[in-house]
Coordinates of C-alpha atoms and ligand atoms in Angstrom, one line a residue:
M1 CA 0.0 -0.1 -0.1
Y2 CA 2.7 2.4 1.0
N3 CA 6.4 2.4 -0.1
E4 CA 8.7 2.9 2.8
Q5 CA 11.2 5.1 0.9
M6 CA 9.2 6.9 -1.9
K7 CA 10.2 9.5 -4.3
V8 CA 8.3 12.5 -3.2
V9 CA 8.1 15.7 -5.2
I10 CA 7.0 18.8 -3.2
I11 CA 5.8 21.6 -5.5
G12 CA 6.6 25.0 -4.1
Q13 CA 9.7 25.5 -1.9
G14 CA 8.4 28.4 0.2
Y15 CA 7.6 28.4 3.8
V16 CA 5.4 25.4 3.7
G17 CA 7.0 23.4 1.1
L18 CA 10.6 23.6 2.6
N19 CA 9.6 22.9 6.0
L20 CA 7.8 19.7 4.7
S21 CA 10.8 18.7 2.6
I22 CA 13.1 18.8 5.4
M23 CA 10.9 16.6 7.6
A24 CA 9.9 14.2 4.7
S25 CA 13.8 13.8 3.8
K26 CA 14.2 11.8 6.9
N27 CA 12.2 9.0 5.4
H28 CA 12.0 9.5 1.7
T29 CA 13.9 10.7 -1.4
V30 CA 12.5 14.4 -1.6
V31 CA 12.9 16.7 -4.5
G32 CA 11.8 20.3 -3.9
F33 CA 10.3 21.5 -7.2
D34 CA 10.1 25.4 -7.6
I35 CA 9.7 27.6 -10.6
N36 CA 12.1 30.1 -9.0
N37 CA 15.4 29.2 -10.4
S38 CA 17.6 31.4 -8.2
L39 CA 15.7 30.0 -5.1
V40 CA 16.5 26.4 -6.3
E41 CA 20.2 27.3 -6.9
N42 CA 20.4 28.5 -3.4
L43 CA 18.7 25.6 -1.8
N44 CA 21.2 23.4 -3.5
L45 CA 23.9 25.4 -2.0
A46 CA 22.3 24.8 1.3
K47 CA 21.3 28.5 1.6
S48 CA 18.0 28.9 3.3
H49 CA 15.5 31.7 2.6
I50 CA 13.2 30.7 5.2
E51 CA 13.0 32.0 8.8
G52 CA 13.3 29.1 11.2
I53 CA 15.1 26.8 8.7
T54 CA 18.9 27.1 9.1
D55 CA 21.6 26.4 6.3
E56 CA 22.6 23.4 8.7
D57 CA 19.1 22.0 8.4
L58 CA 19.4 22.0 4.5
R59 CA 22.9 20.5 4.7
I60 CA 21.4 17.6 6.8
A61 CA 18.6 17.2 4.4
K62 CA 20.8 17.2 1.5
S63 CA 23.0 14.6 3.0
L64 CA 19.7 12.5 3.3
G65 CA 19.1 12.9 -0.4
Y66 CA 17.1 16.1 -0.6
R67 CA 17.7 18.3 -3.7
A68 CA 15.9 21.2 -5.2
S69 CA 15.0 21.3 -8.8
S70 CA 13.3 23.7 -11.2
K71 CA 12.8 20.8 -13.8
P72 CA 9.4 19.5 -14.0
E73 CA 10.7 16.3 -15.4
E74 CA 11.3 15.3 -11.8
L75 CA 7.6 14.4 -11.6
T76 CA 8.0 11.6 -14.2
D77 CA 8.7 9.0 -11.5
A78 CA 7.1 10.6 -8.4
E79 CA 5.3 8.2 -6.1
M80 CA 4.0 11.1 -4.0
V81 CA 3.3 14.7 -5.1
V82 CA 2.5 17.5 -2.6
I83 CA 1.3 20.9 -3.7
S84 CA 2.4 23.7 -1.4
V85 CA 2.1 26.8 -3.7
P86 CA 0.5 30.3 -3.0
T87 CA -3.2 30.8 -2.7
P88 CA -3.6 34.6 -2.7
L89 CA -6.5 36.8 -3.6
N90 CA -6.8 38.5 -7.0
E91 CA -7.4 42.2 -7.4
N92 CA -11.2 41.7 -6.7
R93 CA -10.3 40.0 -3.5
E94 CA -11.5 36.6 -4.9
P95 CA -9.4 33.3 -4.7
D96 CA -6.4 33.3 -7.2
M97 CA -6.3 29.6 -8.0
S98 CA -3.7 30.1 -10.9
F99 CA -0.6 28.5 -8.8
I100 CA -2.5 25.5 -8.0
E101 CA -3.8 25.2 -11.5
S102 CA -0.2 25.5 -12.9
A103 CA 0.9 22.8 -10.3
C104 CA -1.8 20.4 -11.5
L105 CA -0.8 21.0 -15.1
Y106 CA 2.7 20.1 -14.3
I107 CA 1.5 16.9 -12.7
A108 CA -0.9 16.2 -15.7
K109 CA 1.9 16.7 -18.2
Y110 CA 4.9 14.9 -16.4
C111 CA 3.8 12.4 -13.9
Q112 CA 4.3 8.9 -15.6
I113 CA 3.1 6.6 -12.7
S114 CA -0.1 6.6 -10.4
A115 CA 1.0 8.9 -7.5
L116 CA -0.7 10.0 -4.3
I117 CA -1.2 13.7 -4.9
V118 CA -1.7 15.8 -1.7
N119 CA -2.7 19.4 -1.4
E120 CA -1.2 21.4 1.4
S121 CA -2.1 24.8 0.0
T122 CA -5.0 26.5 1.8
S123 CA -8.1 26.5 -0.3
Y124 CA -11.8 26.4 -0.3
P125 CA -13.8 23.1 0.4
G126 CA -14.1 21.2 -2.8
T127 CA -10.6 22.1 -4.1
V128 CA -9.3 18.5 -4.2
R129 CA -12.4 17.0 -5.5
N130 CA -13.8 19.6 -8.0
F131 CA -10.6 21.7 -9.0
I132 CA -7.3 19.6 -8.6
K133 CA -8.6 16.2 -9.6
P134 CA -10.4 17.3 -12.7
I135 CA -7.6 19.5 -14.0
I136 CA -5.1 16.6 -13.7
E137 CA -7.4 14.1 -15.1
N138 CA -8.5 16.4 -18.1
N139 CA -5.0 17.2 -19.1
Q140 CA -3.0 14.0 -18.8
K141 CA -2.2 12.0 -22.0
E142 CA -2.3 8.7 -20.5
E143 CA -5.0 7.6 -18.0
L144 CA -3.3 7.4 -14.8
L145 CA -5.2 6.6 -11.7
H146 CA -3.9 8.9 -9.1
S147 CA -5.0 9.1 -5.5
Y148 CA -6.0 12.4 -4.0
A149 CA -5.8 13.7 -0.5
V150 CA -5.6 16.8 1.4
A151 CA -3.4 17.8 4.6
P152 CA -3.8 21.6 5.1
E153 CA -0.7 23.3 6.6
R154 CA -1.5 24.9 10.0
V155 CA 1.9 26.2 10.9
D156 CA 2.3 29.6 12.5
P157 CA 5.4 31.2 11.6
G158 CA 7.6 32.6 14.6
N159 CA 5.5 30.4 17.0
E160 CA 8.0 28.7 19.3
R161 CA 5.5 26.4 21.1
W162 CA 3.6 24.9 18.1
N163 CA 5.4 23.6 14.9
L164 CA 5.0 21.2 12.1
E165 CA 5.7 18.2 14.3
N166 CA 3.4 18.9 17.3
T167 CA 0.5 20.7 15.6
P168 CA -2.1 17.9 15.0
R169 CA -2.6 17.5 11.2
L170 CA -5.9 17.1 9.6
V171 CA -6.0 14.6 6.7
A172 CA -8.6 13.0 4.3
G173 CA -8.5 11.3 1.1
L174 CA -10.9 11.0 -1.7
D175 CA -11.1 7.3 -1.2
A176 CA -10.0 4.9 1.7
I177 CA -6.6 4.1 -0.1
A178 CA -5.6 7.6 -0.4
T179 CA -6.7 8.4 3.3
T180 CA -4.6 5.3 4.6
K181 CA -1.4 6.6 2.6
V182 CA -1.7 10.2 3.6
K183 CA -2.3 9.2 7.2
E184 CA 0.9 6.9 7.1
F185 CA 3.1 9.7 5.5
Y186 CA 2.2 12.4 7.9
S187 CA 2.5 10.1 10.9
E188 CA 6.0 9.6 10.2
F189 CA 6.8 13.1 11.5
C190 CA 3.6 14.6 13.1
V191 CA 2.8 13.5 16.7
E192 CA -0.9 13.6 15.9
V193 CA -2.7 12.9 12.7
R194 CA -6.4 13.4 12.8
E195 CA -8.3 11.7 9.9
V196 CA -11.6 13.3 9.1
T197 CA -14.3 11.9 6.8
S198 CA -13.7 14.0 3.7
P199 CA -11.3 16.4 2.2
E200 CA -14.0 19.1 2.4
V201 CA -14.2 18.9 6.2
A202 CA -10.3 19.3 6.4
E203 CA -10.4 22.2 3.9
A204 CA -13.3 23.9 5.5
A205 CA -11.7 23.3 9.0
K206 CA -8.6 25.1 8.0
L207 CA -10.5 28.1 6.6
F208 CA -12.7 28.2 9.7
E209 CA -9.7 28.3 12.1
N210 CA -8.4 31.5 10.3
T211 CA -11.8 33.0 9.9
F212 CA -12.2 32.6 13.7
R213 CA -9.1 34.6 14.4
Q214 CA -10.0 37.2 11.8
V215 CA -13.4 37.8 13.2
N216 CA -12.2 37.9 16.8
I217 CA -9.3 40.1 16.1
A218 CA -11.9 42.5 14.4
L219 CA -14.1 42.3 17.4
V220 CA -11.3 43.2 19.9
N221 CA -10.2 46.1 17.5
E222 CA -13.7 47.4 17.6
F223 CA -13.7 47.1 21.4
A224 CA -10.5 49.1 21.6
K225 CA -12.1 51.9 20.0
V226 CA -14.9 51.8 22.6
T227 CA -12.6 51.5 25.6
N228 CA -10.5 54.4 24.1
K229 CA -13.7 56.6 24.2
L230 CA -14.6 55.3 27.7
G231 CA -11.2 56.5 28.9
I232 CA -10.1 52.9 30.2
S233 CA -7.3 50.6 29.2
V234 CA -8.4 48.0 26.8
Y235 CA -5.4 45.8 27.9
E236 CA -6.4 46.1 31.6
T237 CA -10.1 45.4 30.7
L238 CA -9.3 42.3 28.5
N239 CA -6.9 40.9 31.2
A240 CA -9.9 41.4 33.6
A241 CA -12.2 39.5 31.3
D242 CA -9.6 36.8 30.9
S243 CA -9.9 35.9 34.6
K244 CA -13.0 34.1 33.8
P245 CA -11.8 30.6 33.7
Y246 CA -14.4 29.4 31.0
G247 CA -16.1 30.8 27.9
F248 CA -13.7 33.5 27.0
M249 CA -10.5 33.6 24.8
K250 CA -8.4 36.6 24.8
F251 CA -7.4 38.2 21.4
Q252 CA -5.1 41.4 21.2
P253 CA -6.1 44.5 19.6
S254 CA -3.6 45.6 16.8
L255 CA -2.9 47.8 13.8
G256 CA -4.8 45.1 11.8
V257 CA -4.0 41.7 10.2
G258 CA -1.3 40.8 7.8
G259 CA 0.6 37.8 6.2
H260 CA -1.1 35.8 3.6
C261 CA -3.4 33.7 5.9
I262 CA -5.7 35.9 8.3
P263 CA -6.5 38.5 5.8
V264 CA -6.7 36.1 2.9
D265 CA -8.3 32.7 4.0
P266 CA -11.7 34.0 5.1
S267 CA -12.2 35.3 1.6
Y268 CA -11.8 31.7 0.4
L269 CA -14.5 30.7 2.8
A270 CA -16.9 33.7 1.7
H271 CA -16.3 32.8 -1.9
V272 CA -17.5 29.2 -1.7
A273 CA -20.4 30.5 0.5
Q274 CA -21.4 33.0 -2.0
K275 CA -21.4 30.2 -4.6
L276 CA -23.8 28.3 -2.3
G277 CA -26.1 31.3 -1.7
V278 CA -25.1 32.0 1.8
E279 CA -24.1 35.4 3.0
T280 CA -21.1 35.7 5.2
K281 CA -21.7 39.0 7.2
F282 CA -19.2 38.3 9.7
I283 CA -16.4 37.8 7.3
N284 CA -17.2 40.9 5.4
L285 CA -17.4 42.9 8.6
A286 CA -14.2 41.6 9.9
N287 CA -12.4 42.3 6.8
E288 CA -13.7 45.8 6.8
T289 CA -13.0 46.5 10.5
N290 CA -9.5 45.1 10.4
L291 CA -8.6 47.0 7.2
A292 CA -9.9 50.3 8.8
M293 CA -7.4 50.0 11.9
P294 CA -4.5 51.7 10.2
T295 CA -6.7 54.7 9.2
Y296 CA -8.0 54.8 12.9
V297 CA -4.5 54.8 14.2
A298 CA -3.4 57.6 11.8
Q299 CA -6.4 59.6 12.8
R300 CA -5.7 59.0 16.6
V301 CA -2.0 60.2 16.2
C302 CA -3.1 63.2 14.2
S303 CA -5.8 64.3 16.8
D304 CA -3.2 63.7 19.5
L305 CA -0.6 66.0 17.7
G306 CA -3.0 68.9 17.2
G307 CA -5.3 67.9 14.2
T308 CA -2.6 68.0 11.5
L309 CA 0.6 66.0 10.5
K310 CA 1.7 68.7 8.0
G311 CA 5.4 68.6 8.0
L312 CA 5.8 66.4 10.9
Q313 CA 8.4 63.5 10.9
I314 CA 7.0 60.3 11.8
M315 CA 8.8 57.0 12.1
V316 CA 6.9 53.6 11.9
L317 CA 8.6 50.9 14.0
G318 CA 8.3 47.1 12.8
V319 CA 6.8 47.1 9.5
S320 CA 6.4 43.4 8.9
Y321 CA 3.0 41.9 9.6
K322 CA 3.9 40.2 12.9
Q323 CA 6.3 40.4 15.7
D324 CA 9.8 39.0 15.1
V325 CA 8.8 37.8 11.7
A326 CA 10.2 39.5 8.5
D327 CA 7.3 38.8 6.2
I328 CA 5.7 42.1 4.9
R329 CA 2.8 40.5 2.8
E330 CA -0.3 42.2 3.4
T331 CA 1.1 44.1 6.2
P332 CA -1.3 46.8 7.8
S333 CA 1.8 49.3 8.1
A334 CA 1.5 49.9 4.4
I335 CA -2.0 51.4 4.8
L336 CA -0.8 53.2 8.0
I337 CA 2.2 54.9 6.1
S338 CA -0.1 55.8 3.2
E339 CA -2.7 57.4 5.5
L340 CA -0.1 59.3 7.4
K341 CA 1.3 60.7 4.3
K342 CA -2.2 61.8 3.1
L343 CA -2.4 63.7 6.4
G344 CA 0.8 65.6 5.6
A345 CA 3.4 63.6 7.5
E346 CA 7.0 62.9 6.4
V347 CA 7.2 59.1 7.1
S348 CA 10.1 56.9 7.5
W349 CA 10.2 53.3 8.9
H350 CA 12.7 51.2 10.8
D351 CA 12.6 47.5 10.9
P352 CA 15.8 45.4 11.6
L353 CA 14.2 42.3 10.1
V354 CA 13.1 44.0 6.9
A355 CA 16.1 45.5 5.1
N356 CA 14.1 46.8 2.0
W357 CA 10.4 47.2 1.3
N358 CA 8.6 49.2 -1.3
K359 CA 11.9 50.3 -3.0
E360 CA 12.9 51.9 0.4
S361 CA 15.5 50.8 3.0
S362 CA 15.0 50.7 6.7
A363 CA 15.9 54.1 8.0
P364 CA 18.2 54.3 11.0
L365 CA 16.6 55.2 14.4
A366 CA 16.8 58.9 14.6
P367 CA 15.0 61.9 16.6
V368 CA 11.5 62.4 15.0
D369 CA 8.3 64.1 16.0
A370 CA 6.5 60.9 16.5
I371 CA 7.1 57.0 16.7
I372 CA 4.4 54.5 15.9
I373 CA 5.0 51.1 17.2
A374 CA 3.3 48.8 14.6
Q375 CA 5.2 45.6 15.6
M376 CA 7.2 45.5 18.8
H377 CA 10.1 43.2 17.6
E378 CA 12.3 41.6 20.4
A379 CA 15.0 43.7 19.0
F380 CA 13.2 46.9 20.1
M381 CA 12.8 45.7 23.7
S382 CA 16.2 47.0 24.8
V383 CA 16.1 50.3 22.9
P384 CA 15.4 53.4 24.9
L385 CA 12.8 54.6 22.4
D386 CA 11.8 57.7 24.2
R387 CA 15.2 59.1 23.4
Y388 CA 14.1 59.5 19.8
S389 CA 10.7 61.0 20.5
S390 CA 8.7 62.3 23.2
Y391 CA 5.4 61.1 21.4
I392 CA 5.2 57.3 21.0
F393 CA 2.0 55.6 19.9
D394 CA 1.9 51.9 20.6
C395 CA -0.3 49.4 18.6
T396 CA 1.0 46.4 20.4
G397 CA 0.3 46.8 24.2
K398 CA 4.0 46.1 24.8
F399 CA 5.3 49.5 25.4
P400 CA 4.5 51.7 28.3
T401 CA 2.9 54.9 27.0
Q402 CA -0.2 57.0 27.3
H403 CA -0.8 56.7 23.5
S404 CA -2.0 53.3 22.6
L405 CA -5.0 51.4 21.3
Ligands
NAD1 N1 3.3 30.6 5.3 C1 2.4 30.1 6.3 O1 2.5 30.5 7.4 C2 1.3 29.2 5.9 C3 0.6 28.6 7.0 C4 -0.3 27.7 6.7 C5 -0.7 27.5 5.3 N2 -0.1 28.2 4.3 C6 -0.6 27.9 2.9 O2 0.4 27.2 2.2 C7 0.5 27.6 0.8 C8 2.0 28.0 0.6 O3 2.3 29.0 1.4 P1 3.9 29.6 1.5 O4 3.9 30.4 2.7 O5 4.8 28.2 1.5 O6 4.1 30.3 0.1 P2 5.5 30.9 -0.4 O7 5.1 32.0 -1.3 O8 6.3 31.0 0.7 O9 6.1 29.7 -1.4 C9 5.4 29.3 -2.5 C10 6.5 28.8 -3.5 O10 5.8 28.1 -4.6 C11 6.6 28.6 -5.8 N3 5.6 28.2 -6.9 C12 4.5 29.0 -7.3 N4 4.0 28.5 -8.2 C13 4.5 27.3 -8.5 C14 4.4 26.3 -9.6 N5 3.4 26.3 -10.4 N6 5.4 25.2 -9.6 C15 6.2 25.2 -8.8 N7 6.6 26.2 -7.6 C16 5.7 27.1 -7.7 C17 7.0 29.9 -5.6 O11 8.1 30.2 -6.3 C18 7.3 29.9 -4.2 O12 8.8 29.6 -3.8 C19 -0.5 28.8 0.8 O13 -1.7 28.2 0.2 C20 -0.6 29.2 2.0 O14 -1.9 30.0 2.3 C21 1.0 29.0 4.5

C-alpha cells in the first residue's frame, strides 16, 4: 500500500514546502520543485531563505538525499506529489487559483506513474475533488489513476511552542486508499494525525480556524475603540475579562491583520459560501473592521498631535505583519504609512528584520516628532525609544505609553 522510501516531489519550496521537505527527507527521497531558479540554486547550495530553517538543516536534508529542482521532469517517477504553492487573492479579493492550476498542469503533463497527490495549500472546500482532480485528469495524456488527499498546513511562523511536528494534522483522502496513505505519510513526523471523513471537512476546518481569528481580532479592535472613548485601558479590561476561567478567549487589539493567511483565508470561505447562496456577514465585516485599523491609528495620532501632521516627521517601527517575523505580505503598515502621508506627515520606517521594502530601505533610528510602534520586535525591547521622540503611539500593548490602542 505504501512504499517505505518513496520519491516525493514537493511543488513549491516556500515556507510550507521547504519545512515539509526537511521533515520528509528523513524517510524519503525528496525533490523540492520550484519555478524560481535562483531559489532552487540557493537551496542546492544549502542556503535557506526561510526563517526558522537554517543552512545546517538544509545540509542535513541534502546529506539524506534532498535536492531542489526547477525541472518538472522530476515528476516523471514521483510516487507522491505534494502541492504547496501560494493561494492569494486576485485584485477583486477573490481566490487566485492560478498557482494550484499551474501545479496541476505540471502533474498532468509529467507524472508517468500513479501517485498520491496531496494538497497542502490553503483553499476552499471542494478544491481537491472539484478543482485539482479534474484539472489533472482532463489534461493527462495517459489515463493514470492517481489517489488524491488533503493535509492543510496549519503552521504559525515564529511560534516557538507549536510547529509542524506537534500541531495536529488534519488529513482526508478522496477514497480509503488515499486516506490510509496520507495518514501513514504524515504520521512519520507529526505527533498527531487526525483523519476526518472527507477532504471538504479538512479544507473547511482550515479556513474556519483562520476566519475565527480574523473575526475575533476585528471584534477586539472594535472594542479597543470603545474602551478608548470610555477612557479605560483595553489591555487592563481584556486581562480582567480573561480572569473568567471558561467561555472567554483573549485576542489582542492591533494595527490590523497581515501575512497571507488571516486576511486572505476568510475570503476563500466567503467565496464558496457565495457560490452556495449563503451570505457571510461576519467575514465581510471583520475584513472591513481590520482594514480600517491603520486609518483609525493615523487619525488618533493626528488628533493627539493637534489635528494636522503637516511637516511632521513620523517613524513607523516594525513594518512586518507580525512580531519577530520578516514577512511584509499584506502588512497593515502599508496602509498606515499611506494614511499618515495623506495627512501631511513625512514618514520613515525602521525594521531590523526588513532591510528593503517598497523600494525603500529601513531608516536608522533618529530623532523624530512621533514614533508609531506597529510591531514590537524583540530587537526593540532594549532600545530606549523615548530618546528618539517624546510622542510614542503603541499598537502592540508592549510599550508603556499614554498613547495606545
Ligand atoms: N506561510 C504560512 O505560514 C502558511 C501557513 C499555513 C498555510 N499556508 C498556505 O500554504 C501555501 C503555501 O504558502 P507558502 O507560505 O509556503 O508560500 P510561499 O510564497 O512562501 O512559497 C510558495 C513557493 O511556490 C513556488 N511556486 C509558485 N507556483 C509554482 C508552480 N506552479 N510550480 C512550482 N513552484 C511554484 C514559488 O516560487 C514559491 O517559492 C499557501 O496556500 C498558504 O496559504 C501558509
